[in-house]
XYZ file of C-alpha atoms in Angstrom:
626
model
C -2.196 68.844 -12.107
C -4.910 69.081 -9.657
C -8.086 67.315 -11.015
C -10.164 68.459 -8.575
C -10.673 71.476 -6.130
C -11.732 71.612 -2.440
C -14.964 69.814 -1.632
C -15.142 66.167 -3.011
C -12.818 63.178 -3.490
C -13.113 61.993 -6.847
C -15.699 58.889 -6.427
C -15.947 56.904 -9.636
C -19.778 54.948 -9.789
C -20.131 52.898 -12.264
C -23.835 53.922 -14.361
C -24.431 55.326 -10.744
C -23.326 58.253 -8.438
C -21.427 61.193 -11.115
C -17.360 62.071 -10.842
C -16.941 64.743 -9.137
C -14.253 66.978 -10.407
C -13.932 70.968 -10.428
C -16.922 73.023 -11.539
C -16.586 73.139 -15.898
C -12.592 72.449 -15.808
C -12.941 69.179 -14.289
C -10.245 67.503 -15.214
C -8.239 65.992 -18.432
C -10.422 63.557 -20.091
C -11.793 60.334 -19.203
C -14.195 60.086 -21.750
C -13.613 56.523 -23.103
C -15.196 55.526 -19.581
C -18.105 57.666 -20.310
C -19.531 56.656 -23.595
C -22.010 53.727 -24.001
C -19.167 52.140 -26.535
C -15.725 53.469 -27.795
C -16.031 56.484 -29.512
C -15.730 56.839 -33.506
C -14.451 60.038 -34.265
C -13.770 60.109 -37.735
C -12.142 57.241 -37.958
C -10.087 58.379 -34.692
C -9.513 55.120 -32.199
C -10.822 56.091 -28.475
C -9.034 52.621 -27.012
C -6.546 53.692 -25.224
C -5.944 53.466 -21.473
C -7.053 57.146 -19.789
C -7.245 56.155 -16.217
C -4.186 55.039 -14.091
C -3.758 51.764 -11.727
C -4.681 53.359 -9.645
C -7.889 54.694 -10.632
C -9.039 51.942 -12.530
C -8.750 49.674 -8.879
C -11.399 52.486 -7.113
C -13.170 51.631 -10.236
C -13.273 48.042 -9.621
C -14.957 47.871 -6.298
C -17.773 50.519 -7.272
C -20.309 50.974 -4.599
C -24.033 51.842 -4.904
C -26.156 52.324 -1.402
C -29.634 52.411 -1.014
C -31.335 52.679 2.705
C -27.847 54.784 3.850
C -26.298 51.208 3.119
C -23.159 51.224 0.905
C -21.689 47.685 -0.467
C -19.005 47.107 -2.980
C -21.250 45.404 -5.737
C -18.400 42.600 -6.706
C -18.080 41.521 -3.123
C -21.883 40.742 -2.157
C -24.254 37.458 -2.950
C -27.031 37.481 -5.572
C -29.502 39.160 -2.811
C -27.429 42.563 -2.010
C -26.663 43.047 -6.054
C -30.412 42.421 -7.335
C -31.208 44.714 -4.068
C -29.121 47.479 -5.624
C -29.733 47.068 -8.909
C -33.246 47.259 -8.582
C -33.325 49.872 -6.188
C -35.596 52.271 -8.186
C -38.009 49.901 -7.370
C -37.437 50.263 -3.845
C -38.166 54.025 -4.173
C -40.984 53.903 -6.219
C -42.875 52.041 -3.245
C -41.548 54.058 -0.712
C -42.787 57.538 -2.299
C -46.136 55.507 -3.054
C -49.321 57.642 -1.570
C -50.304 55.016 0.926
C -46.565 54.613 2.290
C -45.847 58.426 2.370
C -49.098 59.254 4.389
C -48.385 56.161 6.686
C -45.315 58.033 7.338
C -46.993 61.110 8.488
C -49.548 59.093 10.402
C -52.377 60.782 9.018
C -53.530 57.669 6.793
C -57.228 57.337 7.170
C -57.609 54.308 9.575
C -60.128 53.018 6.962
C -57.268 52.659 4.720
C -54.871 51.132 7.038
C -57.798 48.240 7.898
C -58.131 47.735 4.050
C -54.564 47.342 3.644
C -54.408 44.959 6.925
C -56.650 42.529 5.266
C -55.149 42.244 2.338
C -51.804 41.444 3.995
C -53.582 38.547 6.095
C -54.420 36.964 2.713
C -50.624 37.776 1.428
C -48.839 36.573 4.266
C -50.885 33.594 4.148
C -49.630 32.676 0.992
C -46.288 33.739 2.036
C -46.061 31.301 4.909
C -47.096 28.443 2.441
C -44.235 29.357 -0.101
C -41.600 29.034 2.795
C -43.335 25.892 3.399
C -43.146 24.506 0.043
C -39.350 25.922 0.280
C -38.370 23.707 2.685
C -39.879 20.500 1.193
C -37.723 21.256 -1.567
C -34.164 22.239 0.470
C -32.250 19.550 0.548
C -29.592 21.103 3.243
C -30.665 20.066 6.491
C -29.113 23.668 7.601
C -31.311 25.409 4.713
C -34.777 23.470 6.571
C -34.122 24.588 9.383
C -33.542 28.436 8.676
C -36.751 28.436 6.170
C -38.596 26.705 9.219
C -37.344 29.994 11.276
C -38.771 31.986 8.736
C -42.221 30.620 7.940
C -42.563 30.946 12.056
C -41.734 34.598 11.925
C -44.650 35.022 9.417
C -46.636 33.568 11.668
C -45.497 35.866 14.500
C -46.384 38.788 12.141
C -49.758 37.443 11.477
C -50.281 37.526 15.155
C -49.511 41.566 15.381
C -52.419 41.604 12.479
C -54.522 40.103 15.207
C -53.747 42.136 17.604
C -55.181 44.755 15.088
C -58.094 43.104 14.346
C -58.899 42.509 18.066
C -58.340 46.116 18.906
C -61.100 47.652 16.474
C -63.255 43.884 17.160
C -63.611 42.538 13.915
C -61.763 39.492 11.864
C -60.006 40.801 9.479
C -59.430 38.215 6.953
C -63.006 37.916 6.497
C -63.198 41.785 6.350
C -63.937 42.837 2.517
C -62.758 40.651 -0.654
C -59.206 40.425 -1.741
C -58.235 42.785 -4.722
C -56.737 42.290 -7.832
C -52.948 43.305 -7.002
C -52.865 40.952 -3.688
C -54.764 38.072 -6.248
C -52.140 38.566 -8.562
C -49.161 38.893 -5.980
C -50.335 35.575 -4.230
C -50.505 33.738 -7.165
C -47.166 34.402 -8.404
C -45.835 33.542 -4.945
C -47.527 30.348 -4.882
C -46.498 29.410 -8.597
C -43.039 29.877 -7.792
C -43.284 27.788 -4.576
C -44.768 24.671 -6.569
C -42.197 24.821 -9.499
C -44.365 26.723 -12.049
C -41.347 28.754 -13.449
C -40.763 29.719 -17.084
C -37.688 27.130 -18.008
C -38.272 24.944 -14.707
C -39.681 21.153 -14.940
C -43.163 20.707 -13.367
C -43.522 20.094 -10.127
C -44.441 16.512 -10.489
C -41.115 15.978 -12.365
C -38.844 17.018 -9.564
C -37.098 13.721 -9.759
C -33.492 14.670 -8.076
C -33.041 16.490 -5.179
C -30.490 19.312 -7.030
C -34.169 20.083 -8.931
C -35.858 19.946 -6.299
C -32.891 22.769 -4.291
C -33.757 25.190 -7.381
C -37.239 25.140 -6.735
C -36.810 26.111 -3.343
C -33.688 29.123 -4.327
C -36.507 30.192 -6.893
C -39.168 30.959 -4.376
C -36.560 32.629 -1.898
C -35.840 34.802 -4.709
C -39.239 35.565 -4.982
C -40.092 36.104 -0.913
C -36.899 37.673 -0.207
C -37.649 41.066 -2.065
C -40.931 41.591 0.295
C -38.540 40.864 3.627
C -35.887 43.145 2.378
C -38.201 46.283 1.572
C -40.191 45.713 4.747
C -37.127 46.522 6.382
C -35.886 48.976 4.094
C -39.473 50.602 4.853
C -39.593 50.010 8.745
C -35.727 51.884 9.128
C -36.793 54.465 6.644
C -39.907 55.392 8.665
C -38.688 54.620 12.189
C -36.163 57.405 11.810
C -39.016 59.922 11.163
C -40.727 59.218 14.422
C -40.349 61.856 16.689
C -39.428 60.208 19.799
C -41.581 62.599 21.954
C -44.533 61.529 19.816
C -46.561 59.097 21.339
C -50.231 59.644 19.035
C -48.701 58.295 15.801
C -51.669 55.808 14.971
C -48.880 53.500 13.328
C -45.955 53.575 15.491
C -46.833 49.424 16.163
C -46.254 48.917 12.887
C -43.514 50.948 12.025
C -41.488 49.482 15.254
C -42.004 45.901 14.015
C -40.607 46.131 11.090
C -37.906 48.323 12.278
C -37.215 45.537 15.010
C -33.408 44.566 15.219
C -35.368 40.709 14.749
C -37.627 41.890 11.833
C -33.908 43.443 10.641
C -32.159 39.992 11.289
C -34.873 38.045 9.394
C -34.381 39.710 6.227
C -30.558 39.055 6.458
C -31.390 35.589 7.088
C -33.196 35.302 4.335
C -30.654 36.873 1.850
C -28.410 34.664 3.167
C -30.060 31.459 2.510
C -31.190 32.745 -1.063
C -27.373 33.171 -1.517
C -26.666 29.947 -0.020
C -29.369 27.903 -2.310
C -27.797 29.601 -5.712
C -24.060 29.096 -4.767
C -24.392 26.181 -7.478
C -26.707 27.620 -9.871
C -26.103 28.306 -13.438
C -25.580 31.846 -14.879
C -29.308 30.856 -16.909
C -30.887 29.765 -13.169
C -29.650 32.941 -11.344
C -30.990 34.986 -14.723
C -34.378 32.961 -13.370
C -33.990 34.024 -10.205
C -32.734 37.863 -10.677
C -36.756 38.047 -13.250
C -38.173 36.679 -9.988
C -36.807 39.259 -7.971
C -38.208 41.898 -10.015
C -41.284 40.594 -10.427
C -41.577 40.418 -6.952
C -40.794 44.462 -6.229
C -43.183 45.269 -9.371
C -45.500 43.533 -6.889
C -44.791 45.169 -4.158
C -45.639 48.666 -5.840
C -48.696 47.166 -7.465
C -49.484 45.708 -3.257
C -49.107 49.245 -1.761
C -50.239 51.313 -5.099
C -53.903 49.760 -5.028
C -55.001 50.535 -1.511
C -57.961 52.825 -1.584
C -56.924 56.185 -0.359
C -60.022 58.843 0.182
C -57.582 61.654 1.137
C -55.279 64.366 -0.608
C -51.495 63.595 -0.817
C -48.828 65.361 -2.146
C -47.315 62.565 -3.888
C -46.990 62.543 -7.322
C -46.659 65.770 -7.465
C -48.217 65.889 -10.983
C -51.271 64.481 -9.196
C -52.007 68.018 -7.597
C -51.218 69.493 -11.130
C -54.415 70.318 -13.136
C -53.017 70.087 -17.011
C -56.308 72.906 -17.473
C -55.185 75.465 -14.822
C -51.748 74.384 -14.541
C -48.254 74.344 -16.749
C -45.755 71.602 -15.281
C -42.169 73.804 -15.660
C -39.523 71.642 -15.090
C -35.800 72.989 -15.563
C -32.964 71.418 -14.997
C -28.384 71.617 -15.025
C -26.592 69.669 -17.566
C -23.578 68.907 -16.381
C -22.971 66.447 -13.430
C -26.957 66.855 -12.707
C -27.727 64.568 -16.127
C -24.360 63.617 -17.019
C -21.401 61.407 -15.303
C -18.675 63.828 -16.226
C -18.564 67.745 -16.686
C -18.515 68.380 -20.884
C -15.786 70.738 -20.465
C -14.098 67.469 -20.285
C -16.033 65.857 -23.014
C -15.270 68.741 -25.277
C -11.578 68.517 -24.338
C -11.088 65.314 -24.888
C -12.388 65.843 -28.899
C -10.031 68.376 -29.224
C -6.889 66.397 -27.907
C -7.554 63.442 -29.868
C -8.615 65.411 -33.231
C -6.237 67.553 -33.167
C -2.631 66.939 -35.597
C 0.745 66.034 -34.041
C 3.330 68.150 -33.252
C 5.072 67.265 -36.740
C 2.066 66.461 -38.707
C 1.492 69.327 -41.528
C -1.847 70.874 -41.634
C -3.265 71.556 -45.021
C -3.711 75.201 -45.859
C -7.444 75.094 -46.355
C -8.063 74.183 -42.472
C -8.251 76.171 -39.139
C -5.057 75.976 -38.093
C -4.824 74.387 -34.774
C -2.855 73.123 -31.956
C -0.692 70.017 -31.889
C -2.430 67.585 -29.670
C 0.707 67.852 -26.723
C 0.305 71.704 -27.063
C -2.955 71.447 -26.872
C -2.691 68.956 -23.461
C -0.616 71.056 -21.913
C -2.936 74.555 -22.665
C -5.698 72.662 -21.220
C -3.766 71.878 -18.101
C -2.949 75.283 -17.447
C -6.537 76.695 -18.071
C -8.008 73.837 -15.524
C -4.969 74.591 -12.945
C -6.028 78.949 -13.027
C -10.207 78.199 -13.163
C -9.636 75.627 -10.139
C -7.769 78.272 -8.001
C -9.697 81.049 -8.931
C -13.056 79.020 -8.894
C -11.624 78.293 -4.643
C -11.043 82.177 -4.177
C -13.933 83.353 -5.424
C -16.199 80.771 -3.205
C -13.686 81.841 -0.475
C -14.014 85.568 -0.789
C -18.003 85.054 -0.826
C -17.506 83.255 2.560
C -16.315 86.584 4.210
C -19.533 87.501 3.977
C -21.133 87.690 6.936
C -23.027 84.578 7.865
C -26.896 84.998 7.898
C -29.047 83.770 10.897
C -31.962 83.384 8.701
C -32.594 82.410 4.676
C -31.505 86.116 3.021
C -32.359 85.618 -0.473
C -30.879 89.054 -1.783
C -28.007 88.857 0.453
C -27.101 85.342 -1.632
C -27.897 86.935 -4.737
C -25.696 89.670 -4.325
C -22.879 87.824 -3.056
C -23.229 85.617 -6.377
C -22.688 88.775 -8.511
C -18.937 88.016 -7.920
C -19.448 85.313 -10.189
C -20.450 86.633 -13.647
C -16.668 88.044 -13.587
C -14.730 85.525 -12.871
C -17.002 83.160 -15.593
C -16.542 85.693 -18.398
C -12.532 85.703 -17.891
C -12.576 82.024 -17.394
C -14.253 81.851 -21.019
C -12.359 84.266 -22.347
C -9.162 82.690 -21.797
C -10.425 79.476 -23.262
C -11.650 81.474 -26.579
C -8.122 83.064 -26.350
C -6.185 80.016 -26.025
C -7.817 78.512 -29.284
C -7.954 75.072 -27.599
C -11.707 74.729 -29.108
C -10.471 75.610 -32.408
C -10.783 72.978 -35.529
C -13.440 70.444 -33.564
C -15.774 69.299 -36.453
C -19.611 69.217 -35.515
C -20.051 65.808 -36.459
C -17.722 64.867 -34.242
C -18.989 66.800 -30.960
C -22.717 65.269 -32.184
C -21.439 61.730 -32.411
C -19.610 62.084 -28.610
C -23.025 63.516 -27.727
C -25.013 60.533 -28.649
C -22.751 58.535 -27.177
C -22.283 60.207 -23.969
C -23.512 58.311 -20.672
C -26.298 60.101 -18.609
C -26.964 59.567 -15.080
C -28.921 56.482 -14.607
C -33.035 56.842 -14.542
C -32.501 60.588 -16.443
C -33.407 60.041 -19.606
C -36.340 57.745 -18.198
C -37.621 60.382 -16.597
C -37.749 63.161 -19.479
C -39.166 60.779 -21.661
C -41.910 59.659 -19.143
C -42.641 63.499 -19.022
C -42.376 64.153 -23.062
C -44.682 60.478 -23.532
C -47.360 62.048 -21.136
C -49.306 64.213 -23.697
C -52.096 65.022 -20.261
C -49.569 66.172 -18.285
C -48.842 69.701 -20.073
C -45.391 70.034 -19.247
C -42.484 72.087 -20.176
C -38.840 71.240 -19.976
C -35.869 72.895 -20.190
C -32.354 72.489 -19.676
C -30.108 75.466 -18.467
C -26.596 75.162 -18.680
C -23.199 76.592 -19.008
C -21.848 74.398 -21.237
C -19.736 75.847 -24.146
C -21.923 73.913 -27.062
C -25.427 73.287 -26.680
C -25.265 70.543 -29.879
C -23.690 68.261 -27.591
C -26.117 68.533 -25.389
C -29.029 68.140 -27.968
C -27.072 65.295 -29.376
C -26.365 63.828 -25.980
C -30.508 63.938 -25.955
C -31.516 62.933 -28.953
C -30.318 59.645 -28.606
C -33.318 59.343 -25.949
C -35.569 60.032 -28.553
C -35.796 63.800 -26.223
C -35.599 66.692 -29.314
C -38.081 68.121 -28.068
C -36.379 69.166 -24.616
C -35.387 73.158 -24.941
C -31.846 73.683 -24.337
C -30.606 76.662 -23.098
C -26.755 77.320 -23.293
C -23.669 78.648 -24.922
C -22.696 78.137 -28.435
C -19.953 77.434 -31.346
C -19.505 79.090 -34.208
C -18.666 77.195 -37.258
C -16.909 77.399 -40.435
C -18.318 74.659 -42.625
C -19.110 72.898 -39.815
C -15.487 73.322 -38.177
C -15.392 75.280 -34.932
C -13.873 78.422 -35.368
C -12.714 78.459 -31.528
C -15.366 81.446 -30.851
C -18.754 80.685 -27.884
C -21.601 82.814 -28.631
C -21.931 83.210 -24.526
C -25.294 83.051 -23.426
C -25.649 81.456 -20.198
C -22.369 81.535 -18.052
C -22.945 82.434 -14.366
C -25.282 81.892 -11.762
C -27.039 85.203 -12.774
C -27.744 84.298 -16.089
C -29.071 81.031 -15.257
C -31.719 82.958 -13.178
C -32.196 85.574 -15.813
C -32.969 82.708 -18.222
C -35.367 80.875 -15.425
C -37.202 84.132 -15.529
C -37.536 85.206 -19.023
C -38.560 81.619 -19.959
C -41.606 81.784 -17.724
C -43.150 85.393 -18.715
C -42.603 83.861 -21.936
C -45.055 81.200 -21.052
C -48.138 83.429 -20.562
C -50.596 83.995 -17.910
C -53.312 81.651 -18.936
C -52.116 79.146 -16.742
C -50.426 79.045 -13.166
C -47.192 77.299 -13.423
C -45.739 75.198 -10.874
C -41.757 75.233 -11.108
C -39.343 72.247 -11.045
C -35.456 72.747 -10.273
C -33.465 70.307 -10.391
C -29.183 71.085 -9.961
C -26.099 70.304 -8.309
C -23.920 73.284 -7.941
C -23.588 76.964 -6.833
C -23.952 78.216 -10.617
C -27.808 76.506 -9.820
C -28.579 78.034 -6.568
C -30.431 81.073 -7.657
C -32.793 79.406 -9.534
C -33.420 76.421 -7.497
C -34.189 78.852 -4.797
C -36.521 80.652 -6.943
C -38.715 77.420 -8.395
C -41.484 76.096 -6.337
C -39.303 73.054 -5.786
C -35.676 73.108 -5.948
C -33.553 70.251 -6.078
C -30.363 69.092 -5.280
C -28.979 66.121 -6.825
C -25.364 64.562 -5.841
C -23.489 66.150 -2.587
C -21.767 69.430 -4.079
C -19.758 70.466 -0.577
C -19.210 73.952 -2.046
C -23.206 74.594 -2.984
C -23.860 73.490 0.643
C -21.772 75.843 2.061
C -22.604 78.860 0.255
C -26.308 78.159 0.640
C -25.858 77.102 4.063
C -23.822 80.392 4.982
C -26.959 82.350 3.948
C -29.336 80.415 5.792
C -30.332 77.901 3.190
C -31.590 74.712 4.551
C -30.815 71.410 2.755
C -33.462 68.550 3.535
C -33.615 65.024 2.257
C -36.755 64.792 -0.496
C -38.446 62.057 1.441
C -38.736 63.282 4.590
C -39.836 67.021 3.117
C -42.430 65.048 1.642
C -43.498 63.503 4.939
C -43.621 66.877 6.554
C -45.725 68.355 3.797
C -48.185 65.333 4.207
C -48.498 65.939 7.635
C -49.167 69.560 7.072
C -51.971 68.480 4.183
C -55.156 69.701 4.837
C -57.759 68.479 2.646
C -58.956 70.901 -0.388
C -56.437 72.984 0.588
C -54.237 74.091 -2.245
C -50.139 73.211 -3.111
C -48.220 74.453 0.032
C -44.803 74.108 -2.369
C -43.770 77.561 -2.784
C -40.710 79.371 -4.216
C -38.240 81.526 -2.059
C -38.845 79.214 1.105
C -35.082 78.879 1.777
C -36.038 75.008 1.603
C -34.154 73.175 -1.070
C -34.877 69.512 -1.507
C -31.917 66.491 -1.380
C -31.946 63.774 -3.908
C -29.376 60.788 -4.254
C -30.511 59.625 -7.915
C -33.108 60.742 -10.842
C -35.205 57.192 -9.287
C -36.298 59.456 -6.381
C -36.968 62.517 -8.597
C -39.134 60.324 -10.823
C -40.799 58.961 -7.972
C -41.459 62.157 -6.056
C -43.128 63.808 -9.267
C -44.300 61.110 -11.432
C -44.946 58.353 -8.836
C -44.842 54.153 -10.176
């Protein structure tokens, strides 16, 4: 059976990236790999093997990439893994006011100067902490490479003097140091002399294995700063339009952009790698908190520079809670969760439901055997995958559109509501969602993995009481208590769902959806009807956020529309009437540029500009901020 249709391999992430499989029939179930432990379903046992060899071996070497880097996480050293794992970090200080209007070069040289001399005090302490490092090495190889990086500090205090000597002033005496770079130093310098929670004094450093620790502590601790830096400097670099030659911080953009600015933060993952090879799984615990705390730092570094200009970053910073409602809608499937619930609700069925020679007692919805059952499902996910292609096909007859047409999309999408209904009806007909009981489909809710940083992010916005926000979810999924279950475990009731239904006999599934939402059109239709319902005391400002055709409409329509994952299918349909599809961070960028001060938000439905995301980190950042 085909698992998939024509756009994506299947690319299993662990707690990352989601599985992409065909739009609502995605595929026979995988669900034991999708709960946060095995399923309970009364009393039915979920261990059993659902993935083959050879699916379980791409699941082995998952991947995660940050910075257009992708590594298999198993095969790296300590510095890659904590890299990745803490990569939200990483965002959070690259969508950061300060960094974002450095970007656009429109950061009020004021700013920049502040900023400056607080890194002269920072680096200062840096160099001393690679000094301390090497005292403590006890590989003559390991000296010698912390020696090459304590002199490249140096070197990069010398392009702050070239700073200082170009607007004539000193700027480590310029102004006192502030509270984040006070705090960042210190920690640096602790580390450096042994002060670590669970680490002897520094005056007890009897053996030279100690004394090695001390110094793979503080590289754990200085190589977070190197790696961002460079993270930062590529990041930036390829925003710089090479024909530009007035960008007030190209200098500092190209130096840490540098192929030797680049080979000095490898260097120094490398030797924090080298210095833990021997280090007990408590030590590198030690050293993964000091990583952390180091890129908390970082965000607190670039977070407290004094900025006397308008950004657009956090978006809910241009959002006045007493003239404005924050509406944020977003998909369900494969935009929160790792796996479609067509699958989820499949699986219930299949395992629930009797064996082919197992009686069924006469008071019960009589139901499938669970191999009848298997094979309907097969056949219902082979017809919606090739009629799901033809349909996307037939749309792409349409003549292609030089420039965004949003009615001529719209009306090519009508072709949709069809094929849905007959999809669903088949399913209702086939009686494979007969006899699921609701505590069941609630417990696989609760249970059911979301996409890493999501439910962070609705309950930053539901914990924010100032921030007068709305959300709700739109989707097509057949049950909306498994998506209010799936939720609830986040301590999120309060989100508004907006889906299909079951109906229920004594809380057993009669095999009947009450169909509310189940095609692109309706989706909009909802979008709509939920914001006239919202009143005119307030302008809203519209969030989006979806990863498929059925979302297109509407992310079109909201002020910001956003497209999480790499849906090949959305992209072409959007792209084939003039849609443009542009990475979040660079968008932002080009909106800073554009900023003018008191000017009011320039983010504006209808644009034909929909925004790219690769995780819920960059959606929190982008609209919430650190």
């Amino acid at each position: 059976m085909r698992l998939f249709f024509n756009p994506n391999p299947i690319k299993i992430i662990v707690s990352s990236s989601p599985i992409r499989f065909c739009p609502y029939f995605r595929s026979l179930p995988f669900t034991s790999y999708f709960y946060k432990y095995p399923p309970n379903l009364s009393g039915v046992n979920f261990n059993r093997k659902p993935l083959t060899t050879a699916t379980m071996a791409t699941t082995s070497k998952a991947s995660s990439s940050i910075g257009g880097v992708v590594v298999a996480d198993n095969e790296e050293g300590i510095a890659r893994r904590f890299w990745i794992k803490f990569r939200k970090e990483a965002i959070l200080a690259m969508y950061t006011p300060f960094v974002v209007c450095l970007a656009s070069g429109n950061l009020k040289l004021e700013t920049f100067r502040h900023y400056i001399a607080q890194d002269v005090h920072f680096l200062k302490a840096f160099a001393k902490a690679y000094e301390l490092a090497e005292e403590c090495a006890d590989d003559d190889d390991a000296k010698v490479g912390i020696s090459e990086l304590r002199n490249s500090v140096l070197e990069e205090l010398k392009m702050h003097d070239s700073f200082a000597r170009e607007w004539g002033s000193d700027l480590a005496k310029e102004g006192t140091i502030n509270s984040a770079t006070v705090k960042y130093t210190d920690f640096l310098l602790a580390t450096a002399s042994g002060k670590v929670e669970g680490v002897k004094g520094p005056g007890k450093l009897a053996t030279p294995f100690e004394k090695t620790k001390v110094a793979a502590y503080t590289l754990g601790a200085v190589t977070p700063c190197m790696r961002l830096y460079a993270f930062l400097g590529k990041e930036l670099q390829a925003l710089l339009d090479p024909n530009e030659s007035s960008h007030l911080y190209k200098k500092w953009i190209d130096n840490y952009s540098s192929e030797s600015f680049q080979a000095s933060a490898l260097q120094t993952e490398d030797l924090l790698d080298k210095l833990s090879v021997s280090l007990t799984g408590e030590e590198l615990d030690i050293i993964e908190k000091l990583y952390h705390q180091a890129m908390k730092h970082e965000i607190e570094f670039f977070s407290a520079q004094p900025l006397a200009q308008q950004t657009v970053v956090p978006l809910s910073k241009e959002h006045n809670p007493a003239e404005h409602r924050l509406m944020i809608y977003s998909d369900f499937d494969l935009t929160c969760t790792v796996v479609d619930s067509s699958a989820i609700l499949a699986e219930i069925a299949i395992i629930t439901a009797p064996k082919s020679d197992q009686n069924q007692p006469e008071t019960q919805i009589a139901r499938m055997s669970s191999a009848d059952l298997k094979n309907t499902w097969g056949v219902l996910s082979m017809q919606y995958t090739e009629e799901y292609e033809q349909c996307i096909e037939s749309i792409m007859l349409i003549e292609k559109a030089e420039e965004f047409k949003y009615e001529s999309l719209r009306k090519a999408l009508e072709q949709l509501p069809d094929f849905e209904k007959r999809a669903n009806l088949r399913v209702i007909e086939s009686g494979v969602l007969k006899g699921l009981n609701l505590e069941d489909i609630k417990r696989a809710g609760e249970r059911l993995i979301l996409q890493d940083g999501c439910t962070g992010f609705f309950q930053s916005i539901t914990k924010n009481e100032n921030l007068n926000a709305n959300i709700h979810v739109l989707s097509y999924c057949w049950c909306g208590d498994l998506i209010r279950s799936a939720f609830s475990s986040g301590g999120l009731d309060v989100l508004n769902v907006h889906a299909n239904e079951f109906t229920y006999e004594e809380s057993t599934s009669t095999g009947e959806i009450i169909k509310k939402v189940e095609s692109p059109i309706d989706k909009l239709q909802a979008f709509r009807d939920i914001l006239q319902n919202c009143g005119n005391d307030r302008k809203n400002l519209t969030i989006y956020i979806g990863d498929s055709v059925g979302d297109l409409l509407c992310l079109l329509e909201a002020d910001v529309g956003i497209v999480l994952g790499s849906s090949s299918s959305l992209r072409r349909v959007g792209s084939h009437f003039g849609v443009s599809f542009v990475p979040l961070f660079p968008g932002v960028v080009k909106k800073q540029k554009e900023c003018i001060e008191g000017s009011t938000s320039s983010w504006k439905g209808l644009s034909g500009i929909l925004y790219t995301v690769s995780s819920w980190a960059e959606i929190h950042a982008f609209i919430l901020g650190s």
